[in-house]
JSON list of C-alpha atoms in Angstrom, two decimals:
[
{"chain": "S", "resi": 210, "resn": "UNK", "atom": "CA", "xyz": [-39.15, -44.93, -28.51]},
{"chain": "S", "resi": 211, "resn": "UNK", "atom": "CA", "xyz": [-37.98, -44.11, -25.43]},
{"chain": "S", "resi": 212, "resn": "UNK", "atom": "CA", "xyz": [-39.25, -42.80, -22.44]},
{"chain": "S", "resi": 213, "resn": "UNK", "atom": "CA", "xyz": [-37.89, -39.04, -22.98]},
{"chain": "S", "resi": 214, "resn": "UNK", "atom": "CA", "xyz": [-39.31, -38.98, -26.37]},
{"chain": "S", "resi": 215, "resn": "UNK", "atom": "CA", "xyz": [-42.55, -40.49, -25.66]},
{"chain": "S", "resi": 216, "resn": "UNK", "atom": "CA", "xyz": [-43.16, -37.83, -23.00]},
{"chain": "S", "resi": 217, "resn": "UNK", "atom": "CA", "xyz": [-41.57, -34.83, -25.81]},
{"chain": "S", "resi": 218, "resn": "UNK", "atom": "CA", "xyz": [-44.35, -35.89, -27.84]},
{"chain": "S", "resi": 219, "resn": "UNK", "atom": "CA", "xyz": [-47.18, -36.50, -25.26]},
{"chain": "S", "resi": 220, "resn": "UNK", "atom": "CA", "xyz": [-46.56, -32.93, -24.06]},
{"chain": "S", "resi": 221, "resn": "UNK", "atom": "CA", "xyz": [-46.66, -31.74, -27.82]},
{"chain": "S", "resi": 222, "resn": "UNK", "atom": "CA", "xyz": [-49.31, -33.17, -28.50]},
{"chain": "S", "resi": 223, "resn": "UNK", "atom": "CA", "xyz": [-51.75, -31.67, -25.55]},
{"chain": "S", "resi": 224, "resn": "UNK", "atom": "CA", "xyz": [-50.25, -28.31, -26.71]},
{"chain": "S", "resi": 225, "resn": "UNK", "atom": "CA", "xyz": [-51.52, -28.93, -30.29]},
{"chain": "S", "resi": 226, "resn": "UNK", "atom": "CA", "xyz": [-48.24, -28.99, -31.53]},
{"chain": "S", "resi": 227, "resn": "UNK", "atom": "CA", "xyz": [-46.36, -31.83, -33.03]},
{"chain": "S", "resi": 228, "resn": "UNK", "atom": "CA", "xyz": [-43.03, -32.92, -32.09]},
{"chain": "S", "resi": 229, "resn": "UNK", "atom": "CA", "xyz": [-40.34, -33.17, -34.51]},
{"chain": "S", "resi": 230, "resn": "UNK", "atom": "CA", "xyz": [-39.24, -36.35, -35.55]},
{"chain": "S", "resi": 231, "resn": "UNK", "atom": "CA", "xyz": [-35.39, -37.32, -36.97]},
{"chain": "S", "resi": 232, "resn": "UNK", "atom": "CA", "xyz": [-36.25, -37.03, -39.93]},
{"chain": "S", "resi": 233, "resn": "UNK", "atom": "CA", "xyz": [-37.39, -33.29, -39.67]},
{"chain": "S", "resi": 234, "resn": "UNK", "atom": "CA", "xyz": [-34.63, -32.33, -37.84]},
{"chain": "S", "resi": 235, "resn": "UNK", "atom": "CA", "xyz": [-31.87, -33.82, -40.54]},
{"chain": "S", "resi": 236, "resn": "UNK", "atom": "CA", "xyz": [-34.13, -31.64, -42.84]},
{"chain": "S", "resi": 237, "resn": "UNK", "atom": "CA", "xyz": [-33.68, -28.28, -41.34]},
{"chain": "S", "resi": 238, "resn": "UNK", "atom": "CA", "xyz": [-30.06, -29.52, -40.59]},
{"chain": "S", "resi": 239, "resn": "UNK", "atom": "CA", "xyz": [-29.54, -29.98, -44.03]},
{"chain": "S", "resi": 240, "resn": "UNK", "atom": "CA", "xyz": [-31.40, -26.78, -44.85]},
{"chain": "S", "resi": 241, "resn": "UNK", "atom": "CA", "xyz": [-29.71, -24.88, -42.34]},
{"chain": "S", "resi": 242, "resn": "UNK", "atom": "CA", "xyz": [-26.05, -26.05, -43.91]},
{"chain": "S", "resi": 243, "resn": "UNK", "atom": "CA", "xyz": [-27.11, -25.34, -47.31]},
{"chain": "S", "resi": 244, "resn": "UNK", "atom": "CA", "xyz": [-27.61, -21.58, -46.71]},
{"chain": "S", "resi": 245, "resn": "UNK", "atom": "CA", "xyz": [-24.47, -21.31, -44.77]},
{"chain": "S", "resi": 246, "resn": "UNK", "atom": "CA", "xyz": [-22.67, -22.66, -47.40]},
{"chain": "S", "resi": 247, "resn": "UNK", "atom": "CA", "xyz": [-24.17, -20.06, -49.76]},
{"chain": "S", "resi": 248, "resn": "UNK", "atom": "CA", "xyz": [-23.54, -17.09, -47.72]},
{"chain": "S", "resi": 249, "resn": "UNK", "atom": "CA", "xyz": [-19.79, -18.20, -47.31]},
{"chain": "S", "resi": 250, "resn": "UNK", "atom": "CA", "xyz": [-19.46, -18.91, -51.21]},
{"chain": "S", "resi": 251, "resn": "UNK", "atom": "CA", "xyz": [-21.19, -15.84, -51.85]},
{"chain": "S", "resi": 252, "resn": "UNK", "atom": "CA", "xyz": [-18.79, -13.71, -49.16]},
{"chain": "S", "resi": 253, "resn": "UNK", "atom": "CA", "xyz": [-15.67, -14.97, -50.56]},
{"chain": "S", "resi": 254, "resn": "UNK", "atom": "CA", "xyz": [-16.51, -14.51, -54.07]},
{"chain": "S", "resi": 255, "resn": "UNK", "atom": "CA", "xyz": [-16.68, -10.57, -53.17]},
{"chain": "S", "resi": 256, "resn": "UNK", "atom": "CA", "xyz": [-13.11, -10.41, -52.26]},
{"chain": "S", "resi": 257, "resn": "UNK", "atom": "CA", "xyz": [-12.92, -11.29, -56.07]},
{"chain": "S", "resi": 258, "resn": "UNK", "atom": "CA", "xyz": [-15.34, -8.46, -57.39]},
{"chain": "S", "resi": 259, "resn": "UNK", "atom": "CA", "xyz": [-13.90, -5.11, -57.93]},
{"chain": "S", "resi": 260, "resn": "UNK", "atom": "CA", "xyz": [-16.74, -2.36, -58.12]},
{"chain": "S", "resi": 261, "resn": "UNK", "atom": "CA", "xyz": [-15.62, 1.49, -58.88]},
{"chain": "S", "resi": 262, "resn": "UNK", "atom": "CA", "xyz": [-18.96, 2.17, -56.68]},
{"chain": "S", "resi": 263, "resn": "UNK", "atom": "CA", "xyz": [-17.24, 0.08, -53.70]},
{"chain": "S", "resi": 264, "resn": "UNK", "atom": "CA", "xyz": [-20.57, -1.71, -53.31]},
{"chain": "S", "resi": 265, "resn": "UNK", "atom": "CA", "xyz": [-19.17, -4.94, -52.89]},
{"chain": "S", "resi": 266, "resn": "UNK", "atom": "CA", "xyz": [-16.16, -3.41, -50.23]},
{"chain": "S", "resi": 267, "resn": "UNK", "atom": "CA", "xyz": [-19.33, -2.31, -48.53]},
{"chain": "S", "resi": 268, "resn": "UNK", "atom": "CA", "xyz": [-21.10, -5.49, -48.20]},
{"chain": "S", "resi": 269, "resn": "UNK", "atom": "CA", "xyz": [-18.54, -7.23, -47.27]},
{"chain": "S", "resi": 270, "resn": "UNK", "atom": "CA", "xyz": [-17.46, -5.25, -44.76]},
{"chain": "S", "resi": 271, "resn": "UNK", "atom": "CA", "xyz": [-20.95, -5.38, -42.90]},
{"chain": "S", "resi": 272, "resn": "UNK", "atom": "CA", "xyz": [-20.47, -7.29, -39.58]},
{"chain": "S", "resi": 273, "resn": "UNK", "atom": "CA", "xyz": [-21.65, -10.68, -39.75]},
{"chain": "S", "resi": 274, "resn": "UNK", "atom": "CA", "xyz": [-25.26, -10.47, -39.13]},
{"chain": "S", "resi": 275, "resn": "UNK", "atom": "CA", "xyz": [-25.97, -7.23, -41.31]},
{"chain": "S", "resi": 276, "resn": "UNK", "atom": "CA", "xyz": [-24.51, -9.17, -43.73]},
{"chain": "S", "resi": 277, "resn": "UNK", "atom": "CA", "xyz": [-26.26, -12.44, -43.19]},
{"chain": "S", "resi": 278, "resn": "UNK", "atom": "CA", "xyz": [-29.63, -10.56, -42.99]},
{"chain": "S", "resi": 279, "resn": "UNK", "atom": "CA", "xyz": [-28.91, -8.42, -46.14]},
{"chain": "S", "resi": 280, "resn": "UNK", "atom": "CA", "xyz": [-27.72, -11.67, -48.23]},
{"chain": "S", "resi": 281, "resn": "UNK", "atom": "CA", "xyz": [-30.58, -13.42, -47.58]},
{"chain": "S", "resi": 282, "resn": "UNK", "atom": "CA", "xyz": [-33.21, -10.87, -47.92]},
{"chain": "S", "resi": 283, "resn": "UNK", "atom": "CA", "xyz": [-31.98, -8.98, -51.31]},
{"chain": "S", "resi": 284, "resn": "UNK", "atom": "CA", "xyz": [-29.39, -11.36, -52.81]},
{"chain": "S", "resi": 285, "resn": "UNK", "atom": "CA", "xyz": [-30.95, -14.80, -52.30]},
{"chain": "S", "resi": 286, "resn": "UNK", "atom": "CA", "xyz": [-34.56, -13.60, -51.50]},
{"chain": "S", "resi": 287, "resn": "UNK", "atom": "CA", "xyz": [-35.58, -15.18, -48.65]},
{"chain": "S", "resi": 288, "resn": "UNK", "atom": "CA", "xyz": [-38.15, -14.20, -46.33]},
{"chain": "S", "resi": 289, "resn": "UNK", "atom": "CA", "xyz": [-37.72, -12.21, -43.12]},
{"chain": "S", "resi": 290, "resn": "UNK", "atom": "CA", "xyz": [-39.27, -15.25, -41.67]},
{"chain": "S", "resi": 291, "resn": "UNK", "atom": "CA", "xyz": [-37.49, -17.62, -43.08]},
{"chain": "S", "resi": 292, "resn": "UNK", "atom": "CA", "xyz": [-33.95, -15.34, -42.38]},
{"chain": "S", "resi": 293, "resn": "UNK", "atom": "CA", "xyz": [-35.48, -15.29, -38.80]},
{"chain": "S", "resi": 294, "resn": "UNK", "atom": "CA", "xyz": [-35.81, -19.13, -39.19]},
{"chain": "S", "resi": 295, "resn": "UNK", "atom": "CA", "xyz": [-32.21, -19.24, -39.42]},
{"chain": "S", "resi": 296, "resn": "UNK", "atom": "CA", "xyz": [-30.50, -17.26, -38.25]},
{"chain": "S", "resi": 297, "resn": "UNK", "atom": "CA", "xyz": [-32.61, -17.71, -34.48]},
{"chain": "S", "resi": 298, "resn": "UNK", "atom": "CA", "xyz": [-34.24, -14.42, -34.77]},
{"chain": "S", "resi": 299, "resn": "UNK", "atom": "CA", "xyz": [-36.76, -12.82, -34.98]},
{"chain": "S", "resi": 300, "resn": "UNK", "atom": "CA", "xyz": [-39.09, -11.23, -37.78]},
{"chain": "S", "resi": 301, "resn": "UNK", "atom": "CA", "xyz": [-38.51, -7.64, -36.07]},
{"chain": "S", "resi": 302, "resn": "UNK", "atom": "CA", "xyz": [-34.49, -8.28, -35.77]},
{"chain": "S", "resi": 303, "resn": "UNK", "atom": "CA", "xyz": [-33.88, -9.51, -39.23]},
{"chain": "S", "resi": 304, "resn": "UNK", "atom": "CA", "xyz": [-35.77, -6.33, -40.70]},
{"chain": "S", "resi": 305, "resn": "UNK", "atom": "CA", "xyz": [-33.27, -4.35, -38.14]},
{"chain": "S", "resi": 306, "resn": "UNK", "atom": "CA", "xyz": [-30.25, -5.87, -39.44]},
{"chain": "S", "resi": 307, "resn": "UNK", "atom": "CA", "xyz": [-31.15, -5.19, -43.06]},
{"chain": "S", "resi": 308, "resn": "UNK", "atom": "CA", "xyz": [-32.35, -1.80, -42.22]},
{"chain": "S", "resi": 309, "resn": "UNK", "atom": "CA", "xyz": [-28.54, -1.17, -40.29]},
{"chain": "S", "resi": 310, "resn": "UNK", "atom": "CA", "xyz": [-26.90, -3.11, -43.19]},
{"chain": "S", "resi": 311, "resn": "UNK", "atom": "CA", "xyz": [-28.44, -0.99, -45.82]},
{"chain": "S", "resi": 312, "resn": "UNK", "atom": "CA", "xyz": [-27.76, 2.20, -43.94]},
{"chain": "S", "resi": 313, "resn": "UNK", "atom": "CA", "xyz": [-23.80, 1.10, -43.87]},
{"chain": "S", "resi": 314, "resn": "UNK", "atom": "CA", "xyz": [-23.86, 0.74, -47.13]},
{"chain": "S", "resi": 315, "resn": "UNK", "atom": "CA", "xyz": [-25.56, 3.81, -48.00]},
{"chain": "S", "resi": 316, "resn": "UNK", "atom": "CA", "xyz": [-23.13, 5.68, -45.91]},
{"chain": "S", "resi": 317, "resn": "UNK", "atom": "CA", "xyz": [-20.20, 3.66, -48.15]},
{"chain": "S", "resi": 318, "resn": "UNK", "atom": "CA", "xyz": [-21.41, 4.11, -51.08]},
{"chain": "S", "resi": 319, "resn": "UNK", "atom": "CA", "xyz": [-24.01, 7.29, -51.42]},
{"chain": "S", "resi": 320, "resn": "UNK", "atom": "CA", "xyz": [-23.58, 8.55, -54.89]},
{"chain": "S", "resi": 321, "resn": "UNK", "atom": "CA", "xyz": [-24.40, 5.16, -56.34]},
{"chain": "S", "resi": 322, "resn": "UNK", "atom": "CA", "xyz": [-27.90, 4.88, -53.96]},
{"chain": "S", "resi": 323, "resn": "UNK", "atom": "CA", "xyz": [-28.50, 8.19, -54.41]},
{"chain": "S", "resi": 324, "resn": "UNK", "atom": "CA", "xyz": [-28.87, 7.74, -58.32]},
{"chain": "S", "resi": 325, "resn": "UNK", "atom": "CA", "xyz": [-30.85, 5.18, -57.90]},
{"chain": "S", "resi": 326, "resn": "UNK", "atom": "CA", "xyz": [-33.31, 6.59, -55.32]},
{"chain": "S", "resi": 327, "resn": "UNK", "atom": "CA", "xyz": [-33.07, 9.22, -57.91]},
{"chain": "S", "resi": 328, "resn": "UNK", "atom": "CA", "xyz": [-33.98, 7.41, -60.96]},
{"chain": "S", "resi": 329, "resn": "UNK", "atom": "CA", "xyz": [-37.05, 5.62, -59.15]},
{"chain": "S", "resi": 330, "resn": "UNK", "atom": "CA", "xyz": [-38.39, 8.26, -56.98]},
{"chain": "S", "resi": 331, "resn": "UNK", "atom": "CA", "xyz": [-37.57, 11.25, -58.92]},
{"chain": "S", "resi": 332, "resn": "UNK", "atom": "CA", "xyz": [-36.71, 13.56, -56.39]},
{"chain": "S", "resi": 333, "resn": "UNK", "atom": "CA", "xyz": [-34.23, 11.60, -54.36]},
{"chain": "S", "resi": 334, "resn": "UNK", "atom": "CA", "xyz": [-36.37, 10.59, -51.65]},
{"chain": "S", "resi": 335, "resn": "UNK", "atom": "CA", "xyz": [-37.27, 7.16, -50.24]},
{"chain": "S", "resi": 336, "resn": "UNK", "atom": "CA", "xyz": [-40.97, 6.40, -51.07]},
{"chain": "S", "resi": 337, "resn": "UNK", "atom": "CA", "xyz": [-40.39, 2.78, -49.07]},
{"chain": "S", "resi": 338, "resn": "UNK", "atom": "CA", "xyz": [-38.85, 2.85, -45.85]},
{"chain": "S", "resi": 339, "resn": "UNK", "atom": "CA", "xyz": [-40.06, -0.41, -44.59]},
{"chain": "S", "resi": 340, "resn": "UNK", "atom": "CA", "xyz": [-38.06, -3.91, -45.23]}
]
């Protein structure tokens, strides 16, 4: 171990926090890759939907982190933390981008969400406005 590392981990360690070995970081590496590769498959297999809604012309016309964030959270179901985790953000921005991302899409495609609200709520309005 060298010098550099052996201080990383000294200072970790009076912090109460543990540095992260190789083997952790080819982990998240490895993680990290594997959900880019899923939100790539997953955006070029919409070019090859066709939706009479336009849902899918909406998603995939988010910019990139609305539709990272929205992906994640109600596609693949991943946390806000874990979103956060990846993309570098945090909590608070993830829930921002889905919020924006599901407002585009609203705004794309509001006679589709509106039967839905419709169908759940009743009356057409939200009862959940949080992420």
């Amino acid at each position: 171990m060298g010098r550099t590392a052996g201080r990383e981990q000294h200072a970790a360690a009076g912090l109460g926090h543990h540095a992260p070995d190789r083997g952790e970081y080819r982990q998240a590496a490895e993680e990290r890759a594997a959900i880019a590769r899923s939100l790539h498959t997953y955006r070029q297999g919409l070019g090859r939907l066709n939706s009479e809604q336009g849902v899918f012309e909406a998603l995939a016309g988010l910019p990139p982190q609305q539709f990272d964030a929205v992906v994640l959270r109600y596609i693949l179901r991943l946390s806000a933390q874990r979103i956060g985790w990846y993309m570098g953000l945090s909590e608070q921005t993830v829930n921002y981008h889905c919020r924006q991302g599901k407002q585009r899409i609203e705004q794309a495609v509001p006679t589709l969400l509106k039967k839905d609200s419709d169908a759940i709520t009743g009356d057409g309005s939200e009862t959940d406005t949080k992420d």
